[in-house]
Structure formats: structure tokens, C-alpha cells
XYZ file of C-alpha atoms in Angstrom:
372
model
C -119.246 -18.964 -59.067
C -116.926 -16.434 -60.192
C -114.488 -17.832 -57.866
C -114.468 -21.375 -60.440
C -114.876 -19.725 -63.157
C -111.899 -17.924 -62.760
C -109.718 -21.082 -62.243
C -111.527 -23.259 -64.929
C -110.357 -19.804 -67.190
C -106.493 -20.630 -65.783
C -106.338 -23.704 -66.775
C -107.760 -24.522 -70.150
C -105.773 -21.048 -70.802
C -104.369 -21.153 -74.617
C -100.659 -20.960 -73.783
C -101.149 -23.977 -71.790
C -103.593 -26.078 -74.015
C -101.033 -25.738 -76.637
C -97.931 -26.566 -74.597
C -99.058 -29.283 -72.427
C -102.495 -30.463 -74.634
C -102.394 -34.289 -74.081
C -100.550 -33.662 -70.572
C -103.115 -31.130 -69.878
C -105.300 -32.201 -66.205
C -108.661 -31.765 -68.040
C -109.585 -32.259 -70.797
C -112.111 -29.784 -73.194
C -114.468 -32.433 -73.952
C -115.003 -34.452 -71.480
C -114.102 -33.101 -68.367
C -115.264 -29.801 -68.350
C -119.133 -30.623 -67.108
C -117.253 -32.932 -64.357
C -115.083 -30.755 -63.643
C -117.550 -27.384 -62.989
C -119.798 -29.686 -60.485
C -116.887 -30.959 -58.953
C -115.621 -27.577 -58.285
C -119.620 -26.837 -57.309
C -120.797 -29.225 -54.158
C -117.071 -28.416 -52.779
C -117.724 -24.388 -52.827
C -120.591 -25.423 -50.705
C -118.937 -27.332 -47.465
C -115.827 -25.178 -48.446
C -114.766 -22.580 -46.199
C -114.531 -19.093 -47.464
C -111.286 -18.193 -47.814
C -108.719 -15.292 -50.422
C -108.805 -16.829 -53.698
C -104.682 -17.175 -54.163
C -105.535 -20.209 -52.289
C -108.786 -21.416 -54.431
C -106.697 -20.684 -57.564
C -103.218 -23.160 -56.580
C -103.343 -25.837 -58.785
C -100.596 -28.383 -58.834
C -100.038 -29.747 -61.735
C -97.891 -32.825 -63.118
C -93.635 -32.393 -64.105
C -93.805 -32.550 -68.110
C -92.082 -35.552 -69.828
C -88.819 -35.181 -70.960
C -89.187 -35.702 -74.763
C -86.244 -37.395 -76.805
C -83.348 -34.888 -76.923
C -82.735 -34.574 -81.382
C -79.696 -35.896 -83.309
C -79.125 -39.070 -85.002
C -79.271 -41.991 -82.860
C -76.421 -43.918 -81.956
C -76.122 -46.671 -84.670
C -75.027 -50.083 -83.303
C -71.656 -51.520 -82.088
C -70.074 -53.422 -85.252
C -68.536 -56.702 -84.543
C -65.670 -57.634 -84.393
C -64.808 -60.479 -87.045
C -62.136 -63.604 -86.216
C -59.189 -62.403 -89.177
C -59.540 -59.430 -87.743
C -59.220 -59.816 -84.686
C -55.957 -61.864 -85.846
C -54.864 -59.376 -88.310
C -54.756 -56.404 -84.721
C -52.691 -58.826 -82.750
C -49.584 -59.654 -85.672
C -49.557 -55.899 -86.004
C -49.519 -55.544 -82.444
C -47.292 -58.053 -82.381
C -45.553 -56.150 -84.707
C -45.053 -52.712 -82.977
C -43.842 -55.025 -79.915
C -41.311 -56.700 -81.867
C -40.160 -53.669 -83.962
C -40.008 -51.608 -80.327
C -37.625 -54.231 -78.585
C -35.379 -54.390 -82.450
C -35.000 -50.766 -82.004
C -34.274 -51.106 -77.926
C -31.451 -53.633 -79.326
C -30.175 -51.402 -81.861
C -29.563 -48.947 -78.906
C -28.008 -50.996 -76.459
C -25.268 -52.840 -79.064
C -24.834 -48.824 -80.552
C -24.186 -47.642 -76.790
C -22.085 -50.821 -76.292
C -19.630 -49.796 -79.263
C -19.499 -46.343 -77.579
C -18.471 -47.448 -74.975
C -15.754 -50.229 -75.758
C -14.910 -47.752 -78.315
C -14.221 -45.709 -75.520
C -12.222 -48.185 -73.685
C -9.502 -49.526 -76.571
C -8.977 -45.331 -76.688
C -8.222 -45.152 -73.486
C -6.117 -48.676 -72.994
C -3.923 -46.988 -76.419
C -3.465 -43.880 -74.486
C -2.859 -46.194 -71.551
C -0.522 -48.894 -73.684
C 1.265 -45.094 -75.651
C 1.365 -43.627 -71.882
C 3.076 -46.340 -70.256
C 6.626 -46.744 -73.469
C 7.772 -43.026 -72.134
C 11.309 -44.112 -70.542
C 10.107 -42.331 -66.771
C 6.816 -44.685 -66.930
C 9.134 -47.934 -68.241
C 11.240 -47.785 -65.609
C 8.187 -48.086 -62.574
C 6.868 -50.640 -64.630
C 9.588 -52.790 -64.553
C 10.349 -55.590 -61.200
C 14.074 -56.829 -60.485
C 13.753 -60.696 -60.435
C 17.045 -61.819 -58.045
C 18.323 -65.319 -57.540
C 18.822 -66.074 -54.539
C 21.719 -67.229 -54.389
C 23.357 -63.452 -55.321
C 22.343 -63.000 -51.495
C 25.069 -64.383 -50.222
C 27.794 -62.705 -51.420
C 29.106 -59.443 -50.076
C 28.096 -57.271 -52.223
C 23.954 -58.073 -52.244
C 23.418 -54.954 -49.902
C 25.039 -52.425 -51.839
C 22.823 -53.976 -55.447
C 19.266 -54.134 -52.447
C 19.763 -50.391 -51.166
C 20.584 -48.852 -54.715
C 16.807 -50.339 -55.187
C 15.572 -49.262 -52.527
C 16.940 -45.548 -52.935
C 16.141 -45.595 -56.663
C 12.499 -47.059 -55.466
C 12.630 -49.762 -58.190
C 10.111 -52.619 -57.016
C 12.523 -56.085 -56.532
C 11.051 -59.310 -55.451
C 14.108 -62.574 -54.325
C 12.933 -65.726 -56.023
C 14.464 -68.962 -57.377
C 15.965 -68.952 -61.182
C 16.173 -71.277 -62.965
C 19.980 -69.748 -63.632
C 21.367 -69.526 -60.075
C 23.538 -65.981 -59.594
C 20.942 -64.330 -62.217
C 18.666 -61.640 -62.526
C 16.152 -60.815 -64.249
C 13.584 -58.517 -65.282
C 9.580 -58.504 -65.435
C 7.550 -55.757 -67.172
C 3.635 -54.909 -66.005
C 1.207 -54.493 -68.779
C -2.126 -53.186 -69.149
C -5.149 -55.391 -68.773
C -6.401 -56.407 -72.458
C -9.253 -57.457 -70.991
C -10.237 -60.383 -68.867
C -7.641 -62.713 -70.190
C -5.166 -60.382 -70.613
C -1.611 -61.093 -69.424
C -0.347 -59.185 -66.351
C 3.262 -59.028 -66.953
C 5.995 -60.080 -69.551
C 9.453 -61.568 -67.956
C 12.295 -58.918 -70.497
C 14.762 -61.086 -72.638
C 16.866 -59.395 -70.700
C 19.127 -61.375 -68.047
C 22.778 -60.742 -66.098
C 24.452 -63.665 -65.578
C 26.882 -62.865 -62.877
C 29.696 -64.565 -62.201
C 33.187 -65.802 -60.351
C 36.268 -65.482 -62.960
C 37.093 -68.378 -62.137
C 33.286 -69.930 -63.339
C 34.101 -67.680 -66.418
C 37.053 -69.125 -66.863
C 35.676 -72.473 -66.264
C 33.090 -71.615 -69.110
C 35.217 -70.410 -71.977
C 37.223 -73.834 -71.841
C 34.242 -75.541 -71.862
C 33.146 -73.682 -74.810
C 36.412 -73.968 -76.761
C 36.846 -77.444 -75.674
C 33.186 -78.518 -77.780
C 34.933 -76.677 -80.332
C 37.508 -78.946 -80.687
C 35.712 -81.616 -80.392
C 33.230 -81.057 -82.966
C 30.399 -81.687 -82.576
C 31.443 -85.226 -80.470
C 29.864 -85.314 -77.013
C 31.270 -84.283 -74.133
C 31.524 -83.621 -70.194
C 30.764 -79.625 -69.943
C 31.501 -77.467 -67.254
C 28.802 -76.699 -64.002
C 28.143 -73.558 -64.888
C 27.842 -73.992 -68.995
C 25.324 -76.939 -69.120
C 22.599 -74.756 -67.268
C 23.096 -72.075 -69.577
C 23.150 -74.034 -72.713
C 19.884 -75.606 -71.530
C 17.790 -72.028 -70.475
C 19.394 -70.521 -74.162
C 17.471 -73.972 -75.768
C 14.616 -73.600 -73.993
C 14.074 -69.611 -74.389
C 16.358 -68.459 -78.149
C 15.174 -65.839 -77.720
C 17.393 -65.144 -74.254
C 20.103 -62.295 -74.638
C 22.344 -62.962 -71.452
C 25.101 -60.621 -69.958
C 27.693 -62.937 -68.217
C 28.697 -59.853 -65.713
C 32.500 -61.693 -63.945
C 32.459 -60.282 -60.371
C 35.792 -61.851 -58.616
C 35.266 -61.223 -54.710
C 38.336 -62.589 -53.436
C 40.679 -60.267 -55.606
C 41.502 -56.816 -55.277
C 39.304 -54.764 -56.469
C 41.121 -51.822 -56.487
C 41.912 -52.975 -60.769
C 39.369 -49.628 -61.709
C 38.379 -48.463 -58.232
C 41.156 -45.845 -57.752
C 41.853 -44.953 -61.530
C 40.500 -41.617 -62.900
C 39.635 -42.496 -66.351
C 38.965 -46.185 -67.582
C 40.678 -47.460 -70.527
C 37.527 -48.526 -72.467
C 36.316 -45.370 -72.904
C 37.419 -42.977 -76.388
C 38.625 -39.566 -76.000
C 36.500 -37.436 -77.974
C 33.879 -34.889 -77.833
C 31.664 -37.401 -79.833
C 31.621 -39.797 -77.325
C 29.733 -37.326 -75.449
C 25.117 -37.598 -75.169
C 23.345 -35.802 -77.051
C 20.653 -33.516 -75.390
C 16.536 -34.657 -76.859
C 14.389 -31.771 -76.465
C 11.014 -32.298 -75.701
C 9.651 -30.568 -79.114
C 11.752 -33.293 -80.417
C 14.637 -30.861 -80.823
C 18.736 -33.411 -80.822
C 16.700 -36.343 -82.489
C 19.028 -36.129 -85.667
C 21.865 -35.688 -84.008
C 21.232 -39.095 -81.679
C 20.450 -40.816 -84.657
C 24.064 -39.435 -86.191
C 26.034 -40.455 -82.752
C 24.790 -43.886 -83.099
C 26.153 -44.309 -86.557
C 29.411 -43.219 -85.628
C 29.094 -46.145 -82.941
C 29.953 -47.766 -86.129
C 33.709 -49.263 -86.761
C 35.094 -46.401 -89.703
C 32.614 -44.199 -89.869
C 33.259 -40.692 -89.479
C 30.597 -37.900 -88.757
C 30.849 -36.454 -92.389
C 29.537 -40.148 -93.733
C 26.994 -39.930 -90.364
C 25.768 -36.765 -91.414
C 25.572 -37.745 -95.189
C 23.029 -40.444 -93.898
C 21.253 -38.229 -91.355
C 20.614 -35.519 -94.414
C 19.210 -38.308 -96.806
C 16.911 -40.069 -94.252
C 16.662 -38.075 -91.089
C 15.216 -40.594 -89.147
C 16.321 -44.515 -88.404
C 12.639 -45.399 -89.504
C 12.875 -43.583 -92.619
C 15.451 -45.745 -93.432
C 13.837 -48.589 -93.073
C 11.089 -47.420 -95.126
C 13.849 -47.348 -98.006
C 14.965 -50.648 -97.133
C 10.957 -52.310 -96.787
C 10.255 -50.461 -101.203
C 13.299 -51.424 -102.883
C 13.327 -54.555 -104.260
C 16.480 -57.098 -103.790
C 18.491 -57.804 -101.197
C 22.042 -56.813 -103.135
C 19.479 -53.283 -103.792
C 19.187 -52.944 -99.961
C 22.891 -53.781 -98.921
C 23.809 -51.205 -101.628
C 20.870 -48.346 -101.215
C 23.528 -45.570 -99.318
C 26.368 -46.393 -101.122
C 26.510 -43.714 -104.153
C 25.336 -41.122 -100.956
C 28.135 -38.788 -101.674
C 30.313 -37.480 -98.030
C 31.476 -33.815 -97.816
C 35.134 -33.712 -97.202
C 37.647 -30.460 -96.763
C 39.227 -32.561 -99.971
C 38.336 -34.159 -103.074
C 34.492 -35.355 -102.849
C 33.878 -39.767 -102.069
C 31.202 -41.662 -101.743
C 29.851 -43.458 -98.449
C 30.635 -47.042 -100.382
C 29.534 -50.271 -100.471
C 31.339 -51.961 -97.587
C 29.599 -48.730 -95.571
C 26.548 -49.432 -96.797
C 25.735 -52.843 -96.132
C 27.204 -52.875 -93.047
C 24.358 -50.106 -91.970
C 22.024 -52.504 -93.503
C 23.013 -55.317 -91.468
C 22.812 -53.295 -87.798
C 19.312 -52.212 -88.687
C 17.798 -55.121 -90.059
C 19.439 -57.970 -88.409
C 17.654 -60.293 -85.714
C 20.137 -61.479 -84.725
C 22.160 -60.331 -81.775
C 25.725 -61.941 -81.647
C 26.045 -60.683 -85.360
C 29.646 -59.140 -86.013
C 29.264 -56.613 -88.604
C 32.156 -56.503 -89.770
């Protein structure tokens, strides 16, 4: 009985009754008597054992209690208008991203095109240098010229100078033309351009035939007449390409070529220090001397007159700008007439005649114009 009382006392202790009152294995009011009877009946049949085995009773685990806190509210269902509004906002954000991406792509393409334009401008400026301009030229030789005895000298000279040349048929027989390569300006850009200059190689008989035909045309006063075999294709070429400038090179291979090669001096070269060239340095010094020599090439223009022009207008570009800013044609022709010329004797001025001649020289577009 003492064992049973201790077990009963442990099972219905105050601490466990207060903590697990609704979940206790025995109720105070109903189960105390039954429990006591059951234990007393079973105590007779159980063997004697230590008190530890009788006092061990397995209790059911406590039920989990609800955790504290506010229960989560039910998720609110969105309306159709809200769903459409969200879709519209997502679409707008996507369109904004696409516009920003397109704007960045345009800016990148504009930068690339600007860099390309700068490179092309630099290449164009570089190609205008004399040493590069010669490299871009190709000499086009008409096949009939190769029949002359001196053609091997021409080909050997071109090969020695490392100039490019081709042999191809042209509109004028015995002619030499040039083509110049251009920097590419996109896919449709022109690769090369034909120069305006042309050399027509003639014998003395062909040249005399041209002179006689031209004289007959002038005397006929526009009447139809038969033209020579050389002049007819020449006029046809000039009428088709008005900007063509033809230089006639008269070479008589059958006559004695010793009227110039055996002489130390050429009769058409003028003696004097002004006839020599002017050196131009890399920094541009010497260009004013070249400008002065260019003015002195005009007839009856002395070094003093050229010096008066170069002091007022140090470069041809400045003089051309002054012509553009002037008013009438008469003002342009007489713009240099009042410039004073420094001489050892009495002072004088350039005068209207030289002023008009210099104006025609710098502004005319007709290469055959007679200045005097």
C-alpha cells in the first residue's frame, strides 16, 4: 500500500495537475477510487520488485498548442481591372527598356559614323599631299604609242619611278591619260576619277595637218568642210568632254633629234635668278616666296610689283577672299590698282592694267584665256 500511495501521490501532484490538468491520465473525482482498486488487485499478483519499476508510468505527450500572434488574413483576389492595369504597366516598362536600348544603339551608331567621317576626312587630307597624290595616280597609255621606237624609254622610266601604268584603248589614238584613286565614301563611292589632263603625242606632219585644218575652219566662217584625220577625233573628244585639257606633244621620230639634246642651254629658258625655284620648309616658310614668283610669271610684272601685292595679301587665298567680298566686277578688277610700289626712284602704283590682269589670272575658268 505504501508503494501504491507513493505512485498515486506522484501521478496527481500539484505541479502536474496545474500544468496538464485537462490531459492527466487520472481524474481526481472519478478515477482515484478505481485506480486504487486496480492497483490493489494487481499488487497481489505482481512479484516483488524494486520501487523504481512500480513508480514508472508513461504519460501521453502534450498536445501542441496554437502559436501566439495574429492569424494571417486571407489573400485578396484582384479584380480584372487591376490585372489589366498591371499588364499595362509591365508593357510600358518593357517599351521603356526597348526605347532606352534603341537610343543607346543609335548613339553608338552615331559615334561610329562620326569616327568614320573623321577617318575619311583625315585620309582625304593625307591623299592631297604631293608624295601621296603621285602614288594614287595611274598612267593610261594608248596601245598605238608602243609602236614608236621611244616607247621602251617611257615604260622603263615609269618602272624606275615605281608609278602604276596600264596599256588600254582610248578615244584618241597616241594619247596618255591619268586616273586618280579616291578614298572610298561608302559602298556606292567612286573608286577612281579620270583626270582632266591629256597628252596627245603627234608627229610633225600630224601637227601641221591640225594647224592647216584649223586655219581653214577659221577662214570658212562656219561653212561645212572636210576636217583632217587627226583634228576630227580631237574635236569630237573635246565636244564630248568640255573640261578636257589636251596638251600636244610633237615628236618627229624620223628627223634628227639632236636640235635640242646636244645643246647645253635651251633657248626658251630665261636667264635670271628669279627663274629658279623657291624652297618650302615643313613649317611653311618659303610659301610667300613661291607666291611672289607666281605673280612675277605674268608679263611686265617686276619683283617690286609682286612684293607690293604679297605685302598686302600674303597668300593667294587672302586675295581671293578679298575678291569675293568686293562688289561689282569693275571694283574687283581695280582693287590692286592703288597699291604703292617701292622703287629707288619716284613712287608709283601698280595701276589698273596689271590689277585687272592679275584678277583674270586668279579667277578665270578658261585655261585658254589670253591675259594680255
